Coordinates of C-alpha atoms in Angstrom, one line a residue:
M252 CA 95.9 -14.6 -102.4
T253 CA 97.8 -12.5 -104.9
A254 CA 98.9 -9.3 -103.3
K255 CA 99.4 -7.2 -106.4
R256 CA 97.5 -5.1 -109.0
R257 CA 98.3 -4.1 -112.6
Y258 CA 97.1 -0.7 -113.8
T259 CA 97.1 1.2 -117.1
C260 CA 97.4 4.9 -117.4
G261 CA 98.0 7.2 -120.4
T262 CA 101.1 9.1 -119.3
V263 CA 104.0 8.9 -116.9
A264 CA 102.4 11.7 -114.9
A265 CA 99.1 9.8 -114.7
C266 CA 101.0 6.7 -113.6
A267 CA 102.7 8.7 -110.9
L268 CA 99.3 10.1 -109.7
A269 CA 97.8 6.6 -109.9
A270 CA 100.7 5.3 -107.7
A271 CA 100.1 8.0 -105.1
V272 CA 96.3 7.3 -105.1
T273 CA 96.7 3.5 -104.7
M274 CA 99.5 3.4 -102.1
S275 CA 99.2 3.7 -98.4
V276 CA 100.9 6.9 -97.1
G277 CA 103.9 6.5 -94.8
A278 CA 106.4 3.6 -94.8
E279 CA 105.5 2.7 -91.3
Q280 CA 101.9 2.1 -92.1
A281 CA 100.6 -1.3 -93.3
P282 CA 99.5 -1.1 -97.0
A283 CA 95.8 -1.6 -97.7
P284 CA 94.8 -5.2 -98.3
A285 CA 95.0 -6.3 -101.9
T286 CA 91.3 -6.6 -102.2
Q287 CA 90.6 -3.0 -101.2
K288 CA 89.8 -0.7 -104.2
P289 CA 91.9 2.5 -104.5
A290 CA 90.3 5.7 -103.4
P291 CA 89.4 8.0 -106.3
A292 CA 91.8 11.0 -106.8
P293 CA 90.3 14.4 -106.2
G294 CA 89.2 16.5 -109.1
P295 CA 88.0 15.7 -112.6
A296 CA 91.5 14.8 -113.9
A297 CA 91.7 11.5 -111.9
P298 CA 93.1 8.7 -114.1
I299 CA 90.7 5.9 -115.1
L300 CA 92.2 2.5 -113.9
E301 CA 91.3 -0.6 -115.9
P302 CA 92.8 -4.0 -116.4
L303 CA 96.0 -4.0 -118.5
P304 CA 97.1 -6.7 -121.0
M305 CA 100.7 -7.7 -120.6
P306 CA 102.9 -5.1 -122.2
E307 CA 105.1 -6.3 -125.1
I308 CA 108.3 -5.6 -123.1
L309 CA 107.2 -8.2 -120.5
K310 CA 106.1 -10.7 -123.2
Q311 CA 109.6 -10.6 -124.5
Y312 CA 111.3 -10.9 -121.1
Q313 CA 114.1 -13.5 -121.2
P314 CA 115.1 -15.6 -118.2
I315 CA 118.2 -14.5 -116.3
T316 CA 120.7 -17.3 -116.3
A317 CA 123.4 -18.0 -113.7
D318 CA 126.1 -17.2 -116.3
R319 CA 124.4 -13.8 -117.0
L320 CA 124.6 -13.0 -113.2
K321 CA 128.3 -14.0 -113.2
A322 CA 129.2 -11.8 -116.2
P323 CA 126.4 -9.3 -116.9
P324 CA 126.2 -7.3 -120.1
D325 CA 127.6 -3.8 -119.7
G326 CA 124.1 -2.3 -119.8
D327 CA 122.6 -4.5 -117.1
W328 CA 122.4 -4.0 -113.4
P329 CA 121.1 -7.4 -112.3
M330 CA 121.8 -7.2 -108.5
V331 CA 122.3 -4.7 -105.7
R332 CA 125.9 -3.9 -106.6
R333 CA 125.7 -5.0 -110.2
T334 CA 128.3 -7.8 -109.8
Y335 CA 129.0 -10.5 -107.2
D336 CA 132.3 -8.7 -106.1
G337 CA 130.3 -5.8 -104.7
W338 CA 132.2 -3.1 -106.6
G339 CA 129.2 -0.9 -107.5
F340 CA 130.9 -0.2 -110.8
S341 CA 129.2 0.3 -114.2
P342 CA 131.5 0.0 -117.2
L343 CA 129.3 2.4 -119.2
A344 CA 131.2 5.5 -120.3
Q345 CA 128.8 7.5 -122.4
I346 CA 128.5 10.0 -119.5
N347 CA 131.9 11.4 -118.6
P348 CA 133.6 14.4 -117.0
G349 CA 133.4 16.3 -120.3
N350 CA 129.6 16.1 -120.7
V351 CA 128.1 15.3 -117.3
R352 CA 127.2 18.9 -116.8
R353 CA 124.5 18.3 -119.4
L354 CA 122.9 15.5 -117.4
Q355 CA 119.1 16.0 -116.9
P356 CA 116.1 14.0 -115.6
V357 CA 114.3 12.0 -118.3
W358 CA 111.6 10.6 -116.1
V359 CA 110.6 10.5 -112.4
F360 CA 108.3 8.0 -110.9
S361 CA 106.5 8.5 -107.5
T362 CA 106.5 5.3 -105.5
G363 CA 103.7 6.3 -103.2
A364 CA 105.7 5.4 -100.1
Q365 CA 106.9 8.3 -98.0
N366 CA 110.4 7.7 -96.5
G367 CA 113.4 5.4 -96.1
H368 CA 114.0 4.5 -99.8
E369 CA 117.4 2.7 -99.7
A370 CA 117.2 0.1 -102.6
P371 CA 118.9 0.3 -105.9
P372 CA 116.8 -0.2 -109.0
V373 CA 117.6 -3.5 -110.8
V374 CA 117.5 -3.4 -114.6
V375 CA 117.5 -6.4 -117.0
N376 CA 115.8 -6.9 -120.3
G377 CA 114.9 -3.2 -120.3
V378 CA 112.7 -3.7 -117.2
M379 CA 113.4 -2.0 -113.9
F380 CA 112.5 -3.7 -110.7
V381 CA 112.6 -1.6 -107.6
S382 CA 111.5 -2.2 -104.0
T383 CA 110.3 0.4 -101.5
P384 CA 109.2 0.6 -97.9
G385 CA 105.8 -0.8 -97.3
N386 CA 106.5 -4.2 -98.7
Q387 CA 106.3 -3.0 -102.3
V388 CA 108.0 -4.1 -105.5
I389 CA 107.4 -2.1 -108.7
A390 CA 108.2 -3.1 -112.3
I391 CA 108.8 -0.1 -114.6
N392 CA 109.7 0.3 -118.3
A393 CA 113.3 1.4 -117.7
K394 CA 113.3 3.6 -120.9
T395 CA 110.0 5.4 -120.5
G396 CA 109.1 5.2 -116.8
T397 CA 105.8 3.5 -117.5
L398 CA 104.4 1.4 -114.7
L399 CA 104.3 -2.3 -115.7
W400 CA 103.1 -4.0 -112.5
R401 CA 103.0 -3.3 -108.8
Y402 CA 103.2 -5.9 -106.0
R403 CA 102.2 -5.0 -102.4
R404 CA 102.2 -7.4 -99.5
P405 CA 100.2 -6.2 -96.5
L406 CA 102.3 -6.1 -93.3
P407 CA 100.7 -8.0 -90.4
N408 CA 99.2 -6.0 -87.5
P409 CA 101.0 -5.8 -85.2
V410 CA 104.4 -6.1 -86.8
V411 CA 107.9 -5.8 -85.4
L412 CA 109.9 -3.7 -87.9
L413 CA 112.4 -1.3 -86.4
H414 CA 113.8 -0.4 -89.9
P415 CA 110.8 -0.2 -92.2
T416 CA 112.8 -0.2 -95.5
S417 CA 114.0 -2.5 -98.2
R418 CA 117.5 -2.7 -99.7
G419 CA 116.6 -4.3 -103.0
V420 CA 115.5 -7.3 -104.9
A421 CA 117.3 -10.2 -106.7
V422 CA 116.5 -11.6 -110.2
Y423 CA 117.1 -15.1 -111.5
N424 CA 115.5 -17.2 -114.2
D425 CA 111.9 -15.9 -114.6
K426 CA 111.6 -14.7 -111.0
V427 CA 112.1 -11.6 -108.8
Y428 CA 113.0 -12.3 -105.1
F429 CA 112.0 -9.9 -102.3
A430 CA 112.5 -10.0 -98.5
A431 CA 109.3 -8.9 -96.8
G432 CA 109.7 -6.9 -93.6
E433 CA 108.0 -9.5 -91.5
A434 CA 110.7 -12.1 -92.3
V435 CA 109.0 -13.7 -95.3
L436 CA 110.9 -14.5 -98.5
V437 CA 108.8 -13.9 -101.6
A438 CA 109.3 -15.2 -105.2
L439 CA 107.4 -13.2 -107.9
N440 CA 106.8 -14.0 -111.5
A441 CA 108.9 -11.4 -113.3
K442 CA 106.4 -10.9 -116.1
T443 CA 103.2 -10.5 -114.0
G444 CA 104.2 -9.7 -110.4
D445 CA 102.2 -12.7 -109.1
E446 CA 103.5 -14.6 -106.1
V447 CA 105.0 -17.9 -107.2
W448 CA 106.0 -19.0 -103.7
T449 CA 106.6 -17.6 -100.2
A450 CA 108.8 -19.0 -97.4
Q451 CA 108.6 -18.0 -93.7
V452 CA 112.2 -17.2 -92.8
A453 CA 111.8 -16.4 -89.1
D454 CA 109.2 -15.6 -86.4
N455 CA 108.5 -11.9 -86.5
A456 CA 106.8 -11.9 -83.1
S457 CA 110.2 -13.0 -81.6
G458 CA 111.9 -9.9 -83.0
Y459 CA 113.1 -11.1 -86.4
Y460 CA 112.6 -8.9 -89.4
M461 CA 114.3 -8.3 -92.8
S462 CA 115.4 -5.3 -94.8
L463 CA 118.2 -6.6 -97.1
A464 CA 118.0 -7.8 -100.6
P465 CA 118.3 -11.6 -101.3
L466 CA 121.4 -13.0 -102.9
V467 CA 121.0 -15.6 -105.7
A468 CA 124.0 -17.9 -106.0
D469 CA 124.5 -21.6 -107.0
G470 CA 120.7 -22.0 -107.6
K471 CA 119.9 -20.8 -104.1
V472 CA 118.4 -17.7 -102.6
L473 CA 120.3 -16.6 -99.6
I474 CA 118.9 -14.3 -97.0
G475 CA 119.8 -13.0 -93.5
T476 CA 117.8 -12.0 -90.5
S477 CA 117.8 -8.7 -88.5
G478 CA 116.7 -7.8 -85.0
G479 CA 119.9 -7.4 -83.0
E480 CA 118.4 -4.7 -80.8
L481 CA 115.6 -7.2 -79.9
G482 CA 117.7 -10.1 -78.6
I483 CA 117.5 -12.4 -81.7
R484 CA 120.1 -15.0 -82.6
G485 CA 121.0 -14.0 -86.2
Y486 CA 121.4 -16.4 -89.1
V487 CA 121.7 -16.8 -92.8
A488 CA 119.4 -19.3 -94.6
A489 CA 119.4 -20.7 -98.1
F490 CA 116.3 -21.6 -100.1
D491 CA 115.9 -23.5 -103.4
A492 CA 115.3 -20.8 -106.0
E493 CA 112.6 -22.8 -107.8
T494 CA 110.6 -24.3 -104.9
G495 CA 111.3 -22.1 -101.9
K496 CA 112.3 -25.1 -99.8
Q497 CA 114.9 -24.3 -97.1
I498 CA 118.2 -26.0 -97.8
W499 CA 120.4 -24.9 -94.9
R500 CA 120.5 -22.4 -92.0
T501 CA 123.6 -21.1 -90.3
Y502 CA 123.5 -19.1 -87.1
T503 CA 125.9 -16.3 -86.5
V504 CA 126.0 -17.2 -82.8
P505 CA 127.1 -20.8 -82.1
E506 CA 125.2 -23.0 -79.7
P507 CA 127.2 -25.0 -77.0
G508 CA 129.5 -27.5 -78.6
Q509 CA 129.8 -25.7 -82.0
P510 CA 133.0 -24.0 -83.0
G511 CA 133.2 -20.6 -81.4
S512 CA 130.9 -21.4 -78.5
E513 CA 133.8 -21.3 -76.2
T514 CA 133.9 -17.5 -76.7
W515 CA 130.5 -17.2 -74.9
P516 CA 129.6 -17.6 -71.2
K517 CA 128.4 -21.0 -70.0
G518 CA 124.8 -19.9 -69.6
D519 CA 122.1 -19.1 -72.1
E520 CA 123.5 -15.7 -73.3
W521 CA 124.0 -17.3 -76.8
K522 CA 120.3 -17.7 -77.3
T523 CA 119.8 -13.9 -77.4
G524 CA 123.3 -13.0 -78.6
G525 CA 122.5 -10.8 -81.6
G526 CA 124.6 -11.0 -84.7
S527 CA 122.1 -9.5 -87.1
V528 CA 122.6 -9.7 -90.8
W529 CA 121.7 -6.3 -92.3
V530 CA 123.2 -6.2 -95.8
T531 CA 123.4 -8.6 -98.8
A532 CA 126.6 -10.6 -99.0
N533 CA 129.2 -10.5 -101.8
Y534 CA 130.1 -13.7 -103.5
D535 CA 133.1 -15.5 -105.0
P536 CA 132.0 -18.0 -107.7
A537 CA 135.5 -19.5 -107.8
T538 CA 135.4 -20.8 -104.3
N539 CA 131.5 -20.8 -103.9
L540 CA 132.0 -18.6 -100.7
S541 CA 129.7 -15.8 -99.7
F542 CA 130.9 -13.0 -97.4
W543 CA 128.5 -11.7 -94.8
G544 CA 128.8 -9.0 -92.2
T545 CA 127.3 -9.5 -88.7
G546 CA 125.9 -7.0 -86.2
N547 CA 126.1 -6.1 -82.5
G548 CA 125.7 -8.5 -79.6
G549 CA 122.6 -8.7 -77.4
P550 CA 122.5 -6.8 -75.1
W551 CA 124.9 -4.0 -76.2
M552 CA 127.0 -4.2 -73.1
G553 CA 129.7 -6.9 -73.5
D554 CA 130.3 -7.3 -69.8
Q555 CA 126.9 -8.9 -69.6
R556 CA 128.2 -11.6 -72.0
P557 CA 131.9 -12.0 -71.2
G558 CA 134.2 -13.4 -74.0
D559 CA 135.0 -12.5 -77.6
N560 CA 131.4 -13.6 -78.6
L561 CA 132.0 -15.1 -82.0
Y562 CA 130.6 -14.3 -84.6
I563 CA 129.3 -10.9 -83.8
G564 CA 131.0 -7.8 -85.2
S565 CA 132.5 -10.0 -87.9
T566 CA 132.8 -11.0 -91.6
L567 CA 131.8 -14.6 -92.2
A568 CA 132.8 -16.7 -95.2
L569 CA 129.9 -19.2 -95.8
D570 CA 130.0 -22.1 -98.2
V571 CA 127.0 -21.6 -100.4
A572 CA 126.6 -25.3 -101.0
T573 CA 126.4 -26.3 -97.3
G574 CA 126.2 -23.1 -95.2
R575 CA 129.4 -24.1 -93.3
I576 CA 131.4 -21.3 -91.8
K577 CA 134.8 -21.7 -93.5
G578 CA 136.4 -18.5 -92.3
H579 CA 135.9 -15.3 -90.3
M580 CA 137.4 -12.0 -89.3
Q581 CA 136.1 -10.5 -86.1
Y582 CA 136.7 -6.7 -85.9
N583 CA 135.1 -6.0 -82.5
P584 CA 135.6 -8.8 -79.9
N585 CA 133.0 -8.5 -77.2
E586 CA 131.4 -5.8 -79.2
S587 CA 130.0 -3.0 -76.9
W588 CA 129.7 0.1 -79.1
D589 CA 126.9 -0.9 -81.4
W590 CA 129.4 -1.0 -84.3
D591 CA 127.6 -3.5 -86.4
E592 CA 130.1 -4.6 -89.1
V593 CA 127.3 -5.4 -91.4
S594 CA 128.6 -4.3 -94.8
P595 CA 130.2 -7.2 -96.6
P596 CA 133.8 -6.7 -97.8
I597 CA 134.3 -6.2 -101.5
L598 CA 136.4 -8.6 -103.5
V599 CA 139.4 -6.7 -104.9
D600 CA 142.8 -8.0 -105.6
F601 CA 145.4 -5.5 -104.5
Q602 CA 149.2 -5.0 -104.4
R603 CA 151.2 -5.3 -101.1
N604 CA 155.0 -5.5 -100.8
G605 CA 155.5 -6.6 -104.3
R606 CA 152.8 -9.3 -104.5
T607 CA 149.2 -9.5 -105.6
V608 CA 146.8 -10.3 -102.7
K609 CA 143.5 -12.0 -103.5
G610 CA 141.8 -9.4 -101.4
L611 CA 138.8 -8.5 -99.4
I612 CA 138.4 -4.8 -98.4
N613 CA 136.1 -3.8 -95.5
V614 CA 135.3 -0.3 -94.6
A615 CA 134.1 -1.0 -91.1
R616 CA 131.7 0.9 -88.9
N617 CA 134.3 1.0 -86.2
G618 CA 136.3 3.5 -88.2
Y619 CA 139.0 1.3 -89.7
L620 CA 139.7 0.4 -93.3
Y621 CA 140.7 -3.3 -93.4
F622 CA 142.7 -5.0 -96.2
L623 CA 142.3 -8.7 -95.9
E624 CA 143.1 -11.8 -97.9
R625 CA 140.5 -14.3 -99.1
T626 CA 141.3 -18.0 -99.6
D627 CA 139.1 -21.0 -100.1
G628 CA 138.4 -20.9 -96.4
P629 CA 140.2 -18.7 -93.8
I630 CA 140.3 -14.9 -94.0
N631 CA 143.7 -13.4 -93.3
F632 CA 144.5 -10.0 -92.0
V633 CA 146.9 -7.9 -94.2
D634 CA 146.7 -4.4 -92.7
G635 CA 144.3 -1.8 -91.4
T636 CA 144.2 2.0 -90.8
P637 CA 141.6 4.4 -89.4
F638 CA 139.7 6.3 -92.1
V639 CA 138.0 8.6 -89.5
R640 CA 139.0 9.6 -86.0
Q641 CA 139.0 6.5 -83.8
T642 CA 139.5 6.9 -80.1
A643 CA 138.4 3.5 -78.7
Y644 CA 141.2 1.4 -80.3
R645 CA 144.8 2.3 -79.6
S646 CA 146.1 0.1 -82.5
L647 CA 145.6 -3.2 -84.4
D648 CA 147.8 -6.2 -83.9
P649 CA 149.9 -6.3 -87.1
K650 CA 149.5 -10.1 -87.5
T651 CA 145.9 -10.7 -86.6
G652 CA 144.1 -7.3 -86.7
R653 CA 142.8 -7.7 -83.2
P654 CA 142.3 -4.3 -81.6
D655 CA 144.1 -3.0 -78.5
V656 CA 141.0 -1.5 -76.8
D657 CA 141.3 1.5 -74.4
P658 CA 139.3 0.2 -71.5
D659 CA 138.1 3.8 -70.6
K660 CA 136.5 4.0 -74.0
K661 CA 134.6 0.8 -73.8
P662 CA 131.0 1.1 -72.5
G663 CA 129.8 -1.2 -69.7
T664 CA 127.0 -1.7 -67.2
D665 CA 126.6 1.3 -64.9
K666 CA 129.5 2.9 -66.7
T667 CA 129.7 5.7 -69.3
A668 CA 132.2 5.7 -72.1
D669 CA 133.0 8.5 -74.5
F670 CA 134.4 7.5 -77.9
C671 CA 134.7 8.3 -81.7
P672 CA 133.3 7.5 -84.1
S673 CA 129.7 7.5 -82.8
W674 CA 127.6 4.3 -82.6
W675 CA 126.5 5.1 -86.1
G676 CA 130.1 4.5 -87.2
G677 CA 132.6 6.1 -89.5
K678 CA 130.5 4.4 -92.3
N679 CA 127.1 2.9 -91.7
W680 CA 125.3 0.5 -94.2
P681 CA 125.7 2.7 -97.4
P682 CA 128.0 0.7 -99.7
V683 CA 131.4 1.8 -101.0
A684 CA 132.4 1.5 -104.6
F685 CA 135.6 0.5 -106.4
N686 CA 136.7 1.7 -109.9
P687 CA 139.2 -0.7 -111.6
K688 CA 140.4 2.1 -113.9
T689 CA 141.4 4.5 -111.2
R690 CA 142.2 1.8 -108.6
L691 CA 140.4 3.9 -106.1
L692 CA 137.9 2.9 -103.4
Y693 CA 135.2 5.5 -102.7
I694 CA 133.8 5.7 -99.2
P695 CA 130.7 7.6 -97.8
A696 CA 132.1 8.6 -94.4
N697 CA 131.0 10.6 -91.4
E698 CA 133.8 12.3 -89.5
N699 CA 133.8 14.3 -86.3
L700 CA 130.7 12.6 -84.8
C701 CA 131.3 11.0 -81.4
S702 CA 129.1 9.6 -78.7
T703 CA 128.7 8.4 -75.2
I704 CA 127.0 5.2 -74.1
T705 CA 125.9 4.4 -70.6
G706 CA 125.1 0.7 -69.9
R707 CA 122.5 -0.8 -67.6
Q708 CA 121.0 -4.2 -66.8
V709 CA 118.2 -5.2 -69.1
E710 CA 115.8 -8.2 -69.1
Y711 CA 115.1 -10.1 -72.3
V712 CA 111.4 -10.1 -73.4
P713 CA 110.7 -11.5 -76.9
G714 CA 110.0 -8.8 -79.4
R715 CA 111.1 -5.9 -77.1
T716 CA 114.2 -3.7 -77.1
Y717 CA 117.2 -5.5 -75.6
T718 CA 120.0 -3.0 -75.7
G719 CA 120.5 -1.8 -72.1
A720 CA 122.1 1.4 -73.3
Q721 CA 121.5 5.1 -73.1
T722 CA 123.2 7.1 -75.9
R723 CA 124.2 10.6 -76.7
L724 CA 125.6 12.0 -80.0
Y725 CA 127.9 15.0 -80.1
P726 CA 130.3 16.8 -82.5
Y727 CA 134.0 16.6 -81.9
P728 CA 135.2 19.9 -80.4
G729 CA 136.2 22.3 -83.1
A730 CA 134.7 20.2 -85.9
K731 CA 134.3 22.1 -89.2
H732 CA 132.3 19.4 -91.1
F733 CA 130.7 16.0 -90.7
G734 CA 130.0 14.2 -94.0
E735 CA 132.8 13.1 -96.4
V736 CA 133.4 11.3 -99.7
Q737 CA 136.8 9.7 -99.5
A738 CA 138.9 8.1 -102.2
W739 CA 141.7 5.6 -101.3
N740 CA 144.2 3.8 -103.5
V741 CA 143.9 0.1 -102.9
D742 CA 147.4 -0.7 -103.9
T743 CA 149.2 1.9 -101.7
G744 CA 146.6 1.9 -98.9
K745 CA 146.7 5.7 -98.9
R746 CA 144.0 8.3 -99.2
V747 CA 144.0 10.3 -102.5
W748 CA 141.2 12.8 -102.0
T749 CA 138.4 13.9 -99.7
H750 CA 135.3 16.0 -100.4
T751 CA 133.7 17.4 -97.2
F752 CA 130.2 18.6 -96.4
E753 CA 130.2 21.4 -93.9
K754 CA 126.6 21.3 -92.9
S755 CA 125.5 17.7 -93.5
A756 CA 126.3 14.1 -92.5
N757 CA 126.6 11.7 -95.4
W758 CA 124.3 8.8 -95.9
G759 CA 124.9 8.4 -99.6
P760 CA 125.8 5.0 -101.2
I761 CA 128.3 5.2 -104.0
L762 CA 128.2 4.5 -107.8
T763 CA 131.3 4.7 -110.0
T764 CA 131.5 4.3 -113.7
G765 CA 133.8 3.6 -116.6
G766 CA 133.3 7.2 -117.7
G767 CA 135.4 8.3 -114.8
L768 CA 132.6 9.5 -112.5
V769 CA 131.4 9.0 -108.9
F770 CA 127.7 9.5 -108.2
S771 CA 126.3 9.9 -104.7
G772 CA 123.6 11.7 -102.7
G773 CA 123.3 11.3 -98.9
T774 CA 123.2 14.9 -97.8
N775 CA 120.5 17.0 -96.2
D776 CA 120.4 19.5 -99.1
R777 CA 118.6 16.9 -101.3
M778 CA 121.4 17.0 -103.9
F779 CA 122.5 14.2 -106.2
R780 CA 126.1 14.8 -107.3
A781 CA 128.7 13.6 -109.8
F782 CA 132.3 13.8 -108.8
D783 CA 135.4 13.5 -111.0
A784 CA 136.6 10.0 -110.0
K785 CA 140.3 11.0 -110.2
D786 CA 140.3 14.2 -108.0
G787 CA 136.9 14.5 -106.4
K788 CA 135.9 17.7 -108.1
V789 CA 132.1 18.2 -108.1
L790 CA 131.1 18.3 -111.8
W791 CA 127.3 18.3 -111.6
E792 CA 124.6 18.4 -109.0
T793 CA 120.8 18.7 -109.0
P794 CA 118.2 18.7 -106.2
T795 CA 115.6 16.0 -105.9
N796 CA 112.3 15.9 -104.0
S797 CA 113.9 14.5 -100.8
G798 CA 117.2 13.4 -99.4
I799 CA 118.9 10.5 -101.2
I800 CA 119.8 7.5 -99.2
G801 CA 119.1 5.1 -102.0
V802 CA 121.8 3.2 -103.9
P803 CA 122.6 4.8 -107.3
M804 CA 123.1 2.6 -110.4
S805 CA 123.6 2.9 -114.2
F806 CA 122.1 1.0 -117.1
S807 CA 121.6 1.4 -120.9
V808 CA 118.7 0.8 -123.2
D809 CA 119.0 1.1 -127.0
G810 CA 122.5 2.5 -126.7
R811 CA 121.7 5.3 -124.3
Q812 CA 123.2 5.4 -120.8
Y813 CA 121.0 6.2 -117.8
V814 CA 121.8 6.9 -114.1
A815 CA 119.0 6.1 -111.6
V816 CA 118.5 6.5 -107.9
Q817 CA 115.7 6.5 -105.4
S818 CA 115.1 9.7 -103.4
G819 CA 113.4 9.4 -100.0
F820 CA 115.0 10.4 -96.8
G821 CA 114.3 8.6 -93.5
I822 CA 115.2 5.8 -91.0
D823 CA 118.7 6.4 -89.5
S824 CA 119.5 9.4 -91.6
R825 CA 116.4 11.2 -90.2
G826 CA 117.4 10.2 -86.7
M827 CA 120.9 11.6 -87.0
Q828 CA 119.5 14.8 -88.6
A829 CA 117.2 15.3 -85.6
L830 CA 120.1 14.8 -83.1
L831 CA 122.2 17.3 -85.0
N832 CA 119.4 19.8 -84.9
R833 CA 119.3 19.4 -81.1
A834 CA 123.0 20.2 -80.9
F835 CA 122.6 23.1 -83.4
P836 CA 119.0 24.3 -83.1
G837 CA 117.6 25.5 -86.3
E838 CA 120.6 24.5 -88.4
Y839 CA 119.5 20.9 -89.2
P840 CA 115.7 21.0 -89.7
E841 CA 113.8 18.1 -91.0
V842 CA 114.5 17.0 -94.6
P843 CA 111.4 16.7 -96.8
E844 CA 110.3 13.2 -97.4
G845 CA 108.5 11.4 -100.2
G846 CA 109.7 8.5 -102.4
A847 CA 110.5 8.8 -106.1
V848 CA 112.7 7.0 -108.6
W849 CA 114.8 9.5 -110.6
V850 CA 116.4 8.6 -113.9
F851 CA 118.9 10.9 -115.7
A852 CA 120.5 10.9 -119.1
L853 CA 122.2 13.2 -121.6
P854 CA 120.0 15.1 -124.0
Q855 CA 119.4 13.3 -127.3

C-alpha cells in the first residue's frame, strides 16, 4: 500500500493549512492510515483538496549521481552535512557579514508535526526533501515553498520509539531514502513520493528503532540501529540502493570469538551490550571507509559487564564494501556515564608539529576534543583537550588517548558518582561545523551542567528500559551560563572565541558558510542567529515559532542564496529545559512547540 498523498492548494498559506489539517497532531502519535480522508478545516476558508498532476519541477528532476554526491554543486545540499567529510559548510557567499542584517523570511511551511524537528532540509534540482517526526517526508519547491508531495508511514501500534524524531533523508539516483522509526528502511520515488521498496532493518519489539538519516556510498544505503537504553546489540547494515537487499551487517558489540570479544565477560552480556548508532556516519571515498559513532553499554553500569567492552563509546572505521571493522578509537572504556560518543568525527586535515595530519576531529560527549589521524585502516590518537569542565577523567594518555579515570567519579552498582559534564555531555548529537576559510571548528556546547548517577541491578526484558540508573542534573556551583558556541583553530588546537548564553542550554546544530558566517539556533528563546565566523559577534537574530534543534543548511536557486532550518523544540532539549526549571523554578518554562520549515534570503 502506498502511504502518501499529493495535494494541490492555491497559496503557500493554504498549503500550510492543508498540512495542518491532514497531519496527526503530536510527534508521539501514530499518523492516520493512508486510506483515511483528512478532516475538513473549520470555517468557510478551508482549502479544497483535489488530485494534482505532477508539477513541472518534478518532471524535470534529474537523477543524483555518485559523482554529484562526491562533489556537489555549490548551490546543492544533497546530504545531512552537505558533503561526505561532515563539515556542514556551504561555499555560498552572497549572504555575508556586511548584509546579513537584512536577512528575512521568504517562506514558512508548517509540517503538521508538533515537536522534535531535528532534520536538515536536503535540496537538489530545486526540490527540498525534509523529514519530520511522525514518519513523514515532504517534498517542497525550494524557491516558493509550495508542497509537491507528502509521504506518511503509519507507525505500528504499539511501537517502541524512545526518540520520536528523524535526522534526515538521503538522495541518490531517482530515489529518496528514509529511516522509519520502527526500524524500516524506505526508498521513495523522488518524483512522486511513492514507495519503491522497504526493508526491515531490525525487530522493533525487541527494542530496536531508528532516528538517523541513511548514508549513501558506493551504491549502498548504510543505516544504523538505536535502542541502547533497551538492551539491544547495535549494528550498522548496508542495503543495495536499487533493490533494498541487505549486503552486510556489522555489530558494534562482537560475539565470542570475534576481535574485541575478549573485552567482554565470558557470559551473555554481549547479547544486550548496547552500542547504539544514533547519527549518520561521515565517509572517505579515497579509502571507502565510513566513520560511525557508537553509544553507551547495556546496562549503564560498567561493573555489571567488566572489561573495556569494545566497541561501545567509540568511533568505528567500517569498510563500505564489506562492513569489516578496520579501525577504532574508544573514548570511554567500560562506559558508565551514558556518554554516547555517537557523533561521527569530521574529516579535516590539520597541522601538528610541522606536518599535515590526515585528520579526524571528534567533539565528544565526554567533554574532550579529540584530534585523530585517519589511515586506510587504524585510527591513531594525536592529542586531546577538554572543551568543557571534565571531572571524571584526570588526563588522557599522550600516546593512546586512553583516559585516566577518577574511580570516585565513575558510577557503579549501589554507588553514587558525581561528575561533569552531565550525562547529556559537553556536546550531544547536534553536529559541529568546519570552515576551511577561517580554519575554525564551531561547537554547540553545554558548560556548567553536571550530574549524579546511582546504579542498581536491573533485569533484561526485551523492549523495556535496561539502564539500571537513577540520575540527577545540577548546575556547577557559581555557574553564570550554560549554553555556548565555541570556535577552535584546528591547526593550533586552541580556542579562538566563545559566545555564551546566560539563561539557556544550547541544542543548536551549526552551519558555516563561505560568506564568513555561522548560523545556529538551539536556545530556549526561539532565536535563529548569525555570528561572524571570525570573532563570534552576533550579527543577526530572529525569533521563530518554536525552539530550533534542527540542522541549518544553505542552498541557491536561480542565483539567490537561501538559508533554511526546521523549528520545533522537543525530545532531549525539552527534557533538559524541564530539569533546569526544577532547579530554577519559573526561570525555564516550557518552550512553545510546533514544527515549521523556515527559509530566509536577502530582499530582492
